[in-house]
Amino acid sequence: MTALSDQLALPCGQVLPNRLMKAALSEGLGTAAGAPDERLERLYSRWGTGGFGLVVTGNVMVDPDHLGEPGNVVIADERHLDDLSRWARTAKDGGARLWMQINHPGRQANPLATRSQPVAPSAIGLGLPGIPAPRALTDAEIVDIVGRFATTARIAERAGFDGVQIHGAHGYLVSQFLSPSANQRDDRWGGDPDRRARFVLEVVRAIRAEVSPSFAVAIKLNSADFQRGGFTEDESRAVVRRLAAERLDLIEISGGSYESPAMMGRPVARSASTVAREAYFLEYAQSVRAAAGSVPLAVTGGFRSRVAMVDAVESGECDVVGLGRPSAVAPGAAGDILHRRTERLHSPSVSLGLPARVSTLPNVKSLEGALDLQWHTDQLHRIGAGADPDPERTPWLTAAAMLKHHGVDAFRSRRGSTAPKDPTLRKFEVERAVGRYLANPAVRALSRLGIRTSFATELETTGRKSGLARTVPVSVAFDDTGAWVISQHGTRSGWAANIGAEPKVRVRQGNRWRTGIAELRPADDVVARARSFAPNPVLAGLTAATFRALQSTPVSVRITFTD
């Protein structure tokens, strides 16, 4: 009978000292140049001596032009090899194996950490506010990204890491290629399940061709997207079957995306047996065991008690137990479990405890999901700064910090306090804060009082994913056949991205709602257009200066009336 403390021999020849894995948590502790520094070394020193048989890093990006979060470590070449080597050496001093999770965010690129337009298999946007619509990758670009994964893996091996884990879950690029809702290509990279699986298979093969046979290659894979029209469990099993033939060393099972975050236990309905056994994806792991063949399986998500971990491994349903959020508040969680210093790990349910009628609102649920992630990230930053985690930290402190910085500093790069701020991103943050906390409430308050103006009015677009009406205050210049609007940040603005997906809009002119077709006009002279927005010619210069002060990548939008 297999025990948690038993070693695990992997197909590549590596041996894990035990069956507990520190699962990937995105740390946001890279420098302004995308390198690891002493903060990551402090954090991983704690995990490396925490009793884990395997430690997997958080997101390391393969392309500096596309980042998942501020503060990602990025490896595109060997310029940070010495820093990477120190990181690896520090983390491995305690005897754990160390693998690097490597990733490309695709359409989930953070708009304030990524200066380029997001890319994806198809030009289909996320159903999340403020995320720009992506453009579809060309065939040559896809081949280039495959090569970037292989380059990052080669450099990781040279730096002293024991393996890499491809992030193929949670809605990132590999997951996007697998999902029929995100990948609607009809070329060799999409069109049916076999072609949608080509990208991940090519990534695995390219990595294997660049690294030594003893270097571990693993993947984190969704059991399902938990979204209508998305990647299903049947499709996932078929992909696992094909991956098992590619000399993989471990398959970690997860699920969901940031649109439907099943990996955090939200909102998937679970059976009573699953609740009792804690792990979110253990039942799926049972069903995929045959497809995986001799490739070991890891399950992450939900494990808290020693009893549940022991049962999962002894039953053979998984070979490795992954611990994510518990390791943020207890860096020595694995040793505590293995040496029976505790029977249950403490991982708070981070919530503001709002009344049910409020907490079930979609926006509030999204806020609490972000709050949970930020609360645990705060713990990682404490450890990186040389302090101990604070499990008793009230979520209200994190909420207050998020509120204080929301729209200005919430997405500020955490790569280094002395890094220069990109003025374009700074303008976007300031303008969003002005709109959210000053202009938007003012326009809505005037509207409720019956005060109308043609200059400050409302625009209604259709949400890219939700299909629901989205109304935002905007400045509009009307004429006989339509109206002009300026998107001060191009498709960074959620409403402008909505127009790219569905050009039918409504705009309020006085007391009347007009319908029309909206079109982005990048060739239009935005400066001259801004001057035309002034309600009085005397104010034209002031109006243009105001737009110029707040804009970053402006584009004119023409609305042609159809009513």
Coordinates of C-alpha atoms in Angstrom, one line a residue:
M1 CA 0.0 0.0 0.0
T2 CA 1.4 3.4 -1.0
A3 CA 2.0 5.9 1.7
L4 CA 2.4 9.7 1.5
S5 CA 6.0 9.3 2.6
D6 CA 6.9 6.8 -0.2
Q7 CA 9.2 7.8 -3.0
L8 CA 7.9 8.1 -6.6
A9 CA 10.0 7.1 -9.5
L10 CA 9.2 9.1 -12.7
P11 CA 9.5 7.9 -16.3
C12 CA 12.5 10.3 -16.8
G13 CA 14.4 8.5 -14.0
Q14 CA 13.9 11.2 -11.3
V15 CA 12.7 10.1 -7.9
L16 CA 10.5 12.3 -5.8
P17 CA 11.2 11.9 -2.1
N18 CA 7.5 11.8 -1.2
R19 CA 4.0 12.3 -2.6
L20 CA 3.3 15.9 -1.5
M21 CA 3.8 18.7 -4.1
K22 CA 3.8 22.4 -3.6
A23 CA 1.5 23.3 -6.5
A24 CA 2.1 26.5 -8.5
L25 CA 1.0 29.8 -7.1
S26 CA 1.7 33.0 -9.0
E27 CA 4.0 35.0 -6.8
G28 CA 4.3 38.4 -8.7
L29 CA 7.8 38.8 -7.3
G30 CA 9.8 39.2 -10.4
T31 CA 11.9 42.3 -11.0
A32 CA 11.2 45.1 -13.5
A33 CA 13.4 43.2 -16.0
G34 CA 11.4 39.9 -15.4
A35 CA 14.2 38.3 -13.3
P36 CA 14.0 36.5 -9.9
D37 CA 15.6 38.3 -7.0
E38 CA 16.2 37.7 -3.2
R39 CA 12.4 37.8 -2.5
L40 CA 11.8 34.7 -4.5
E41 CA 14.9 33.1 -3.0
R42 CA 13.5 33.7 0.5
L43 CA 10.1 32.4 -0.4
Y44 CA 11.4 29.2 -2.1
S45 CA 13.9 28.6 0.7
R46 CA 10.9 28.2 3.0
W47 CA 9.1 25.9 0.6
G48 CA 12.3 24.0 -0.2
T49 CA 12.8 23.1 3.4
G50 CA 9.0 22.6 4.0
G51 CA 9.0 18.8 3.5
F52 CA 7.6 18.8 -0.1
G53 CA 8.9 16.1 -2.4
L54 CA 8.2 18.4 -5.4
V55 CA 8.0 22.2 -5.6
V56 CA 6.5 23.8 -8.7
T57 CA 7.1 27.5 -9.3
G58 CA 4.4 30.0 -10.3
N59 CA 3.9 31.3 -13.8
V60 CA 7.1 31.9 -15.7
M61 CA 6.3 33.5 -19.0
V62 CA 7.8 32.5 -22.3
D63 CA 7.3 35.8 -24.1
P64 CA 8.1 39.2 -22.5
D65 CA 5.5 40.9 -24.7
H66 CA 2.6 38.8 -23.1
L67 CA 2.4 38.6 -19.3
G68 CA -0.3 37.0 -17.2
E69 CA 0.2 39.2 -14.1
P70 CA 2.4 42.1 -13.0
G71 CA 5.7 40.7 -11.6
N72 CA 5.9 37.6 -13.7
V73 CA 9.4 36.1 -14.2
V74 CA 10.1 35.9 -17.9
I75 CA 12.6 33.7 -19.7
A76 CA 13.2 34.4 -23.4
D77 CA 17.0 34.1 -23.4
E78 CA 19.9 33.6 -21.0
R79 CA 20.3 37.1 -19.8
H80 CA 19.1 36.2 -16.2
L81 CA 20.8 32.9 -16.0
D82 CA 22.8 33.7 -12.9
D83 CA 19.7 34.9 -11.1
L84 CA 17.8 31.8 -12.2
S85 CA 20.6 29.6 -10.9
R86 CA 20.6 31.2 -7.5
W87 CA 16.8 30.8 -7.3
A88 CA 17.1 27.1 -8.2
R89 CA 20.0 26.4 -5.8
T90 CA 18.2 28.1 -2.9
A91 CA 15.0 26.2 -3.5
K92 CA 16.7 22.8 -3.8
D93 CA 18.9 23.1 -0.7
G94 CA 16.2 21.3 1.4
G95 CA 16.1 18.2 -0.9
A96 CA 13.0 18.9 -2.9
R97 CA 12.8 18.5 -6.6
L98 CA 12.1 21.9 -8.3
W99 CA 10.1 22.3 -11.5
M100 CA 9.4 25.5 -13.3
Q101 CA 5.8 26.2 -14.5
I102 CA 6.0 27.8 -18.0
N103 CA 3.2 29.6 -19.6
H104 CA 1.8 32.0 -22.2
P105 CA -1.4 33.8 -21.2
G106 CA -2.9 34.2 -24.7
R107 CA -6.1 36.3 -24.4
Q108 CA -5.7 36.3 -20.6
A109 CA -2.8 38.7 -20.8
N110 CA -3.1 41.4 -18.1
P111 CA -3.8 44.7 -20.0
L112 CA -1.7 46.7 -17.6
A113 CA 1.3 44.3 -17.7
T114 CA 1.2 43.7 -21.4
R115 CA 1.8 46.4 -23.9
S116 CA 0.9 44.4 -27.0
Q117 CA -2.6 43.4 -28.0
P118 CA -3.4 40.0 -26.6
V119 CA -3.2 37.0 -28.9
A120 CA -5.3 33.8 -29.1
P121 CA -6.1 31.0 -31.4
S122 CA -9.1 33.0 -32.5
A123 CA -10.2 36.6 -32.1
I124 CA -12.6 35.8 -29.3
G125 CA -12.6 37.9 -26.2
L126 CA -12.9 37.0 -22.5
G127 CA -16.2 37.6 -20.7
L128 CA -14.4 39.8 -18.2
P129 CA -14.5 43.6 -18.0
G130 CA -11.5 45.6 -19.0
I131 CA -9.8 42.8 -20.9
P132 CA -9.0 43.8 -24.5
A133 CA -10.2 41.6 -27.3
P134 CA -7.4 39.4 -28.8
R135 CA -6.3 39.0 -32.3
A136 CA -5.9 35.6 -33.9
L137 CA -2.4 34.2 -34.2
T138 CA -0.9 33.5 -37.6
D139 CA 0.5 30.1 -38.3
A140 CA 4.1 31.5 -38.1
E141 CA 3.4 33.1 -34.7
I142 CA 2.1 29.8 -33.4
V143 CA 5.2 28.0 -34.5
D144 CA 7.3 30.8 -32.8
I145 CA 5.5 30.3 -29.5
V146 CA 6.1 26.6 -29.6
G147 CA 9.8 27.4 -30.0
R148 CA 9.6 29.8 -27.1
F149 CA 8.3 27.1 -24.7
A150 CA 11.2 24.9 -25.8
T151 CA 13.8 27.7 -25.3
T152 CA 12.5 28.5 -21.8
A153 CA 12.7 24.8 -20.8
R154 CA 16.2 24.5 -22.1
I155 CA 17.3 27.6 -20.1
A156 CA 15.5 26.2 -17.0
E157 CA 17.5 23.0 -17.2
R158 CA 20.8 24.9 -17.6
A159 CA 19.9 27.0 -14.5
G160 CA 19.5 23.9 -12.4
F161 CA 15.8 23.3 -12.4
D162 CA 14.8 19.6 -12.4
G163 CA 11.9 19.9 -14.8
V164 CA 9.2 22.1 -16.3
Q165 CA 5.4 22.0 -16.0
I166 CA 3.5 23.3 -19.0
H167 CA 0.5 25.3 -17.9
G168 CA -2.3 23.8 -19.9
A169 CA -5.2 24.8 -17.6
H170 CA -7.1 27.8 -16.2
G171 CA -7.9 29.4 -19.6
Y172 CA -4.3 30.3 -20.6
L173 CA -3.0 29.8 -24.2
V174 CA -2.6 26.0 -24.2
S175 CA -6.0 25.7 -22.7
Q176 CA -7.4 28.1 -25.3
F177 CA -6.2 26.0 -28.1
L178 CA -7.9 22.9 -26.6
S179 CA -11.2 24.7 -26.0
P180 CA -13.8 24.8 -28.9
S181 CA -15.2 28.0 -27.4
A182 CA -11.9 29.8 -27.7
N183 CA -10.4 28.0 -30.7
Q184 CA -12.6 28.3 -33.8
R185 CA -9.8 28.0 -36.4
D186 CA -10.2 25.8 -39.4
D187 CA -6.5 25.2 -40.2
R188 CA -4.1 22.6 -38.8
W189 CA -4.4 24.2 -35.3
G190 CA -8.2 23.9 -35.0
G191 CA -11.5 22.7 -36.4
D192 CA -11.8 19.3 -34.5
P193 CA -10.5 17.8 -31.3
D194 CA -7.4 16.3 -33.0
R195 CA -6.3 19.5 -34.5
R196 CA -7.1 21.5 -31.4
A197 CA -4.7 19.2 -29.5
R198 CA -1.9 19.8 -32.0
F199 CA -0.5 22.9 -30.2
V200 CA 0.0 21.2 -26.8
L201 CA 1.5 18.1 -28.5
E202 CA 3.9 20.2 -30.5
V203 CA 5.0 22.1 -27.3
V204 CA 5.7 18.8 -25.5
R205 CA 7.7 17.5 -28.5
A206 CA 9.7 20.7 -28.9
I207 CA 10.6 20.7 -25.2
R208 CA 11.6 17.1 -25.3
A209 CA 13.9 17.8 -28.3
E210 CA 15.7 20.6 -26.3
V211 CA 16.3 19.0 -22.9
S212 CA 18.1 15.9 -21.6
P213 CA 16.2 12.6 -21.1
S214 CA 16.5 12.9 -17.3
F215 CA 14.9 16.4 -17.3
A216 CA 11.2 16.1 -16.2
V217 CA 8.4 17.4 -18.5
A218 CA 5.0 17.6 -17.0
I219 CA 1.7 19.4 -17.7
K220 CA -1.2 20.9 -15.8
L221 CA -4.4 20.1 -17.6
N222 CA -8.0 21.0 -17.2
S223 CA -10.5 18.3 -16.6
A224 CA -13.0 20.7 -18.1
D225 CA -13.6 24.4 -18.7
F226 CA -16.9 24.3 -16.8
Q227 CA -18.3 26.6 -19.5
R228 CA -21.0 26.1 -22.1
G229 CA -19.4 25.0 -25.4
G230 CA -16.0 24.6 -23.7
F231 CA -13.5 21.8 -23.2
T232 CA -15.3 18.8 -21.8
E233 CA -14.2 15.8 -19.7
D234 CA -14.5 13.5 -22.6
E235 CA -12.2 15.7 -24.7
S236 CA -9.8 16.0 -21.7
R237 CA -9.5 12.2 -21.4
A238 CA -8.8 12.0 -25.2
V239 CA -6.0 14.6 -24.8
V240 CA -4.5 12.7 -21.8
R241 CA -4.4 9.5 -23.8
R242 CA -2.4 11.3 -26.6
L243 CA -0.1 13.1 -24.1
A244 CA 0.6 9.8 -22.3
A245 CA 2.4 8.6 -25.5
E246 CA 4.7 11.7 -25.4
R247 CA 7.1 10.6 -22.5
L248 CA 5.5 12.9 -19.9
D249 CA 6.5 12.5 -16.3
L250 CA 3.4 13.8 -14.5
I251 CA -0.1 15.1 -15.3
E252 CA -1.6 17.4 -12.8
I253 CA -5.4 17.6 -13.0
S254 CA -7.2 20.9 -12.5
G255 CA -10.1 22.7 -14.1
G256 CA -11.8 26.0 -14.9
S257 CA -10.6 29.4 -16.0
Y258 CA -10.8 32.9 -14.7
E259 CA -14.2 33.2 -16.2
S260 CA -15.4 30.1 -14.4
P261 CA -12.8 29.5 -11.5
A262 CA -13.5 25.9 -10.6
M263 CA -9.8 25.6 -9.4
M264 CA -10.8 27.7 -6.5
G265 CA -13.8 25.6 -5.6
R266 CA -16.3 28.2 -6.9
P267 CA -18.9 27.6 -8.6
V268 CA -18.8 23.9 -9.5
A269 CA -21.5 21.7 -7.9
R270 CA -19.8 18.8 -6.2
S271 CA -21.3 15.5 -5.0
A272 CA -21.5 14.6 -1.3
S273 CA -18.7 12.0 -1.8
T274 CA -16.4 14.6 -3.4
V275 CA -17.1 17.1 -0.6
A276 CA -16.3 14.4 2.0
R277 CA -13.1 13.6 0.2
E278 CA -12.2 17.2 -0.2
A279 CA -10.3 17.2 -3.6
Y280 CA -12.2 19.1 -6.3
F281 CA -11.0 16.9 -9.2
L282 CA -10.4 13.5 -7.6
E283 CA -13.4 11.8 -9.3
Y284 CA -12.2 12.9 -12.7
A285 CA -8.7 11.6 -11.8
Q286 CA -10.3 8.2 -11.2
S287 CA -11.9 8.3 -14.7
V288 CA -8.7 9.3 -16.5
R289 CA -6.4 6.8 -14.8
A290 CA -6.6 4.3 -17.6
A291 CA -6.0 7.0 -20.3
A292 CA -2.9 8.2 -18.5
G293 CA -1.4 4.7 -18.6
S294 CA 2.0 4.7 -16.7
V295 CA 2.2 8.5 -16.4
P296 CA 1.7 9.5 -12.7
L297 CA -1.2 11.7 -11.8
A298 CA -1.3 14.6 -9.4
V299 CA -4.5 16.2 -8.1
T300 CA -4.5 19.7 -6.6
G301 CA -7.4 21.7 -5.1
G302 CA -9.3 21.2 -1.9
F303 CA -7.0 18.9 0.1
R304 CA -6.9 20.0 3.7
S305 CA -6.9 16.9 6.0
R306 CA -4.2 14.3 6.3
V307 CA -6.9 11.6 6.2
A308 CA -8.1 12.7 2.7
M309 CA -4.5 12.9 1.4
V310 CA -3.7 9.4 2.6
D311 CA -6.9 8.0 1.2
A312 CA -6.3 9.6 -2.2
V313 CA -2.8 8.1 -2.5
E314 CA -3.5 4.7 -0.9
S315 CA -6.5 4.2 -3.1
G316 CA -4.4 4.7 -6.2
E317 CA -6.7 7.5 -7.5
C318 CA -3.7 9.8 -7.7
D319 CA 0.0 9.4 -7.2
V320 CA 0.8 13.0 -5.9
V321 CA -1.2 15.4 -3.7
G322 CA -0.8 19.0 -4.6
L323 CA -1.1 21.7 -2.0
G324 CA -1.6 25.3 -3.2
R325 CA -3.2 27.9 -1.0
P326 CA -2.4 26.0 2.3
S327 CA 1.3 26.4 1.5
A328 CA 0.9 30.2 1.4
V329 CA 0.0 30.3 5.1
A330 CA 2.1 27.3 6.1
P331 CA 5.3 27.0 4.0
G332 CA 6.1 23.8 6.0
A333 CA 2.7 22.2 5.3
A334 CA 4.2 19.0 3.8
G335 CA 6.5 18.3 6.8
D336 CA 3.6 19.0 9.2
I337 CA 1.4 16.4 7.5
L338 CA 4.2 13.8 6.9
H339 CA 5.4 14.0 10.5
R340 CA 1.9 14.3 11.9
R341 CA 2.5 17.6 13.6
T342 CA -1.0 18.4 12.3
E343 CA -4.0 16.4 11.0
R344 CA -5.5 19.3 9.1
L345 CA -4.0 22.3 7.3
H346 CA -5.4 25.8 7.9
S347 CA -6.4 27.7 4.8
P348 CA -9.0 30.4 5.6
S349 CA -12.1 30.9 3.4
V350 CA -11.4 34.5 2.5
S351 CA -14.7 36.3 2.4
L352 CA -16.0 39.7 3.5
G353 CA -19.0 37.9 5.1
L354 CA -21.6 40.0 3.4
P355 CA -25.3 39.2 3.6
A356 CA -26.4 36.5 1.2
R357 CA -28.5 38.9 -0.9
V358 CA -25.4 40.9 -1.6
S359 CA -22.7 38.1 -1.8
T360 CA -24.5 36.3 -4.5
L361 CA -24.5 39.2 -6.9
P362 CA -22.1 38.5 -9.9
N363 CA -19.9 41.5 -9.3
V364 CA -19.6 40.8 -5.6
K365 CA -18.7 37.2 -6.3
S366 CA -16.0 38.3 -8.7
L367 CA -14.7 40.7 -6.1
E368 CA -14.5 38.0 -3.5
G369 CA -12.7 35.7 -5.9
A370 CA -10.1 38.5 -6.6
L371 CA -9.9 39.1 -2.8
D372 CA -9.1 35.5 -2.1
L373 CA -6.3 35.5 -4.7
Q374 CA -4.9 38.8 -3.4
W375 CA -5.1 37.7 0.3
H376 CA -2.9 34.6 -0.5
T377 CA -0.6 36.7 -2.7
D378 CA -0.1 39.0 0.3
Q379 CA 1.1 36.1 2.3
L380 CA 3.7 35.2 -0.3
H381 CA 4.9 38.8 -0.3
R382 CA 5.3 38.7 3.4
I383 CA 7.5 35.6 3.2
G384 CA 9.4 37.1 0.3
A385 CA 10.1 40.2 2.5
G386 CA 11.5 38.0 5.3
A387 CA 8.4 37.9 7.5
D388 CA 6.2 35.0 8.5
P389 CA 2.7 34.6 7.0
D390 CA -0.2 36.0 8.9
P391 CA -3.1 33.5 8.8
E392 CA -5.2 35.7 11.0
R393 CA -5.0 38.7 8.6
T394 CA -8.5 40.0 8.2
P395 CA -9.8 40.0 4.6
W396 CA -11.0 43.6 5.2
L397 CA -7.4 44.7 5.3
T398 CA -6.8 43.2 1.9
A399 CA -10.1 44.7 0.7
A400 CA -9.2 48.1 2.0
A401 CA -5.8 48.0 0.3
M402 CA -7.5 46.9 -3.0
L403 CA -10.0 49.7 -2.7
K404 CA -7.3 52.2 -1.9
H405 CA -5.4 51.3 -5.0
H406 CA -8.2 50.2 -7.3
G407 CA -8.0 51.9 -10.7
V408 CA -4.6 53.4 -9.8
D409 CA -2.3 50.8 -8.2
A410 CA -4.3 47.6 -8.1
F411 CA -2.5 46.3 -11.2
R412 CA 0.8 48.1 -10.6
S413 CA 3.8 46.0 -11.4
R414 CA 5.2 44.4 -8.3
R415 CA 8.6 43.6 -10.0
G416 CA 10.4 46.3 -8.0
S417 CA 9.5 49.5 -6.2
T418 CA 12.1 51.5 -8.1
A419 CA 10.9 50.5 -11.6
P420 CA 9.8 53.4 -13.8
K421 CA 6.0 53.6 -14.4
D422 CA 4.9 53.3 -18.0
P423 CA 3.2 56.6 -18.6
T424 CA 0.7 55.0 -21.0
L425 CA -0.5 52.6 -18.3
R426 CA -0.4 55.3 -15.7
K427 CA -2.8 57.4 -17.8
F428 CA -5.1 54.4 -18.2
E429 CA -5.2 53.9 -14.5
V430 CA -5.8 57.5 -13.7
E431 CA -8.5 57.9 -16.3
R432 CA -10.2 54.8 -15.1
A433 CA -10.2 56.1 -11.6
V434 CA -11.5 59.5 -12.7
G435 CA -14.3 57.8 -14.6
R436 CA -15.2 55.3 -12.0
Y437 CA -15.2 57.6 -8.9
L438 CA -16.0 61.0 -10.4
A439 CA -17.3 61.3 -13.9
N440 CA -19.5 58.2 -14.1
P441 CA -21.3 58.8 -10.8
A442 CA -21.8 62.4 -11.7
V443 CA -23.4 61.6 -15.0
R444 CA -25.6 59.0 -13.5
A445 CA -26.7 61.3 -10.7
L446 CA -27.6 64.0 -13.2
S447 CA -29.6 61.5 -15.2
R448 CA -31.6 60.4 -12.2
L449 CA -32.4 64.1 -11.6
G450 CA -33.6 64.4 -15.2
I451 CA -30.7 66.6 -16.3
R452 CA -29.6 65.7 -19.8
T453 CA -26.7 66.9 -21.9
S454 CA -25.5 65.9 -25.4
F455 CA -21.8 66.1 -24.2
A456 CA -22.0 63.7 -21.3
T457 CA -24.4 60.9 -22.0
E458 CA -24.5 57.0 -22.0
L459 CA -23.5 54.4 -24.4
E460 CA -25.0 50.8 -24.4
T461 CA -22.9 48.0 -25.9
T462 CA -23.3 44.2 -25.7
G463 CA -21.0 42.2 -23.4
R464 CA -18.6 40.1 -25.5
K465 CA -19.3 36.9 -23.6
S466 CA -22.3 37.5 -21.5
G467 CA -24.5 38.9 -24.2
L468 CA -25.9 41.4 -21.7
A469 CA -26.3 45.1 -22.2
R470 CA -23.4 47.1 -20.8
T471 CA -24.0 50.9 -20.2
V472 CA -21.2 53.3 -19.7
P473 CA -21.1 57.1 -19.4
V474 CA -19.2 58.7 -22.4
S475 CA -18.7 62.0 -24.1
V476 CA -20.4 62.3 -27.5
A477 CA -20.5 64.7 -30.3
F478 CA -23.8 64.3 -32.3
D479 CA -24.5 65.3 -35.9
D480 CA -27.3 64.7 -38.3
T481 CA -26.5 61.1 -39.2
G482 CA -24.8 59.8 -36.1
A483 CA -22.3 60.6 -33.4
W484 CA -18.6 60.5 -32.6
V485 CA -17.1 59.0 -29.4
I486 CA -13.5 58.7 -28.4
S487 CA -12.2 55.6 -26.8
Q488 CA -9.3 57.1 -24.9
H489 CA -7.5 53.7 -24.6
G490 CA -8.4 51.9 -27.8
T491 CA -9.5 48.4 -27.1
R492 CA -8.2 48.5 -23.6
S493 CA -11.6 50.1 -22.8
G494 CA -14.1 47.3 -22.2
W495 CA -16.9 49.0 -24.2
A496 CA -14.6 49.5 -27.2
A497 CA -13.7 45.8 -27.1
N498 CA -17.4 45.0 -27.0
I499 CA -17.9 47.0 -30.2
G500 CA -15.3 44.9 -31.9
A501 CA -17.4 41.8 -31.2
E502 CA -20.8 43.3 -31.7
P503 CA -21.1 46.8 -33.4
K504 CA -24.8 47.3 -32.7
V505 CA -25.1 49.9 -30.0
R506 CA -27.5 52.4 -28.4
V507 CA -26.6 55.9 -27.4
R508 CA -28.8 58.3 -25.4
Q509 CA -29.4 61.7 -27.1
G510 CA -31.2 63.9 -24.6
N511 CA -34.3 61.9 -23.5
R512 CA -34.2 59.6 -26.5
W513 CA -32.2 56.4 -27.0
R514 CA -30.8 56.1 -30.6
T515 CA -29.7 52.8 -32.2
G516 CA -26.7 52.6 -34.5
I517 CA -23.7 50.7 -35.8
A518 CA -20.4 51.6 -34.2
E519 CA -17.0 51.4 -36.0
L520 CA -13.5 52.0 -34.7
R521 CA -11.8 54.7 -36.9
P522 CA -8.0 54.5 -36.1
A523 CA -7.2 56.8 -39.1
D524 CA -9.3 59.6 -37.7
D525 CA -7.4 62.7 -36.3
V526 CA -8.2 62.2 -32.6
V527 CA -6.8 65.6 -31.5
A528 CA -9.0 67.5 -34.0
R529 CA -11.9 65.3 -33.0
A530 CA -11.5 66.0 -29.3
R531 CA -11.6 69.7 -30.0
S532 CA -14.9 69.3 -31.8
F533 CA -16.4 67.8 -28.6
A534 CA -16.4 71.2 -26.8
P535 CA -19.9 72.6 -26.2
N536 CA -18.5 76.0 -26.9
P537 CA -15.7 76.9 -29.4
V538 CA -14.0 78.9 -26.6
L539 CA -13.6 75.7 -24.7
A540 CA -12.2 73.6 -27.6
G541 CA -8.6 73.9 -26.4
L542 CA -9.5 72.9 -22.8
T543 CA -11.5 70.0 -24.0
A544 CA -8.7 68.7 -26.3
A545 CA -6.2 69.2 -23.5
T546 CA -8.4 67.2 -21.1
F547 CA -8.7 64.3 -23.5
R548 CA -4.9 64.4 -24.2
A549 CA -4.1 64.4 -20.5
L550 CA -6.1 61.2 -19.8
Q551 CA -5.7 59.2 -23.1
S552 CA -3.1 56.5 -23.8
T553 CA -3.9 54.9 -27.2
P554 CA -7.0 56.8 -28.3
V555 CA -9.1 55.9 -31.3
S556 CA -12.2 57.6 -32.7
V557 CA -15.4 55.7 -32.9
R558 CA -18.1 56.6 -35.4
I559 CA -21.7 55.6 -34.7
T560 CA -24.1 55.7 -37.7
F561 CA -27.7 55.9 -36.7
T562 CA -30.0 53.1 -38.0
D563 CA -33.3 54.1 -36.4

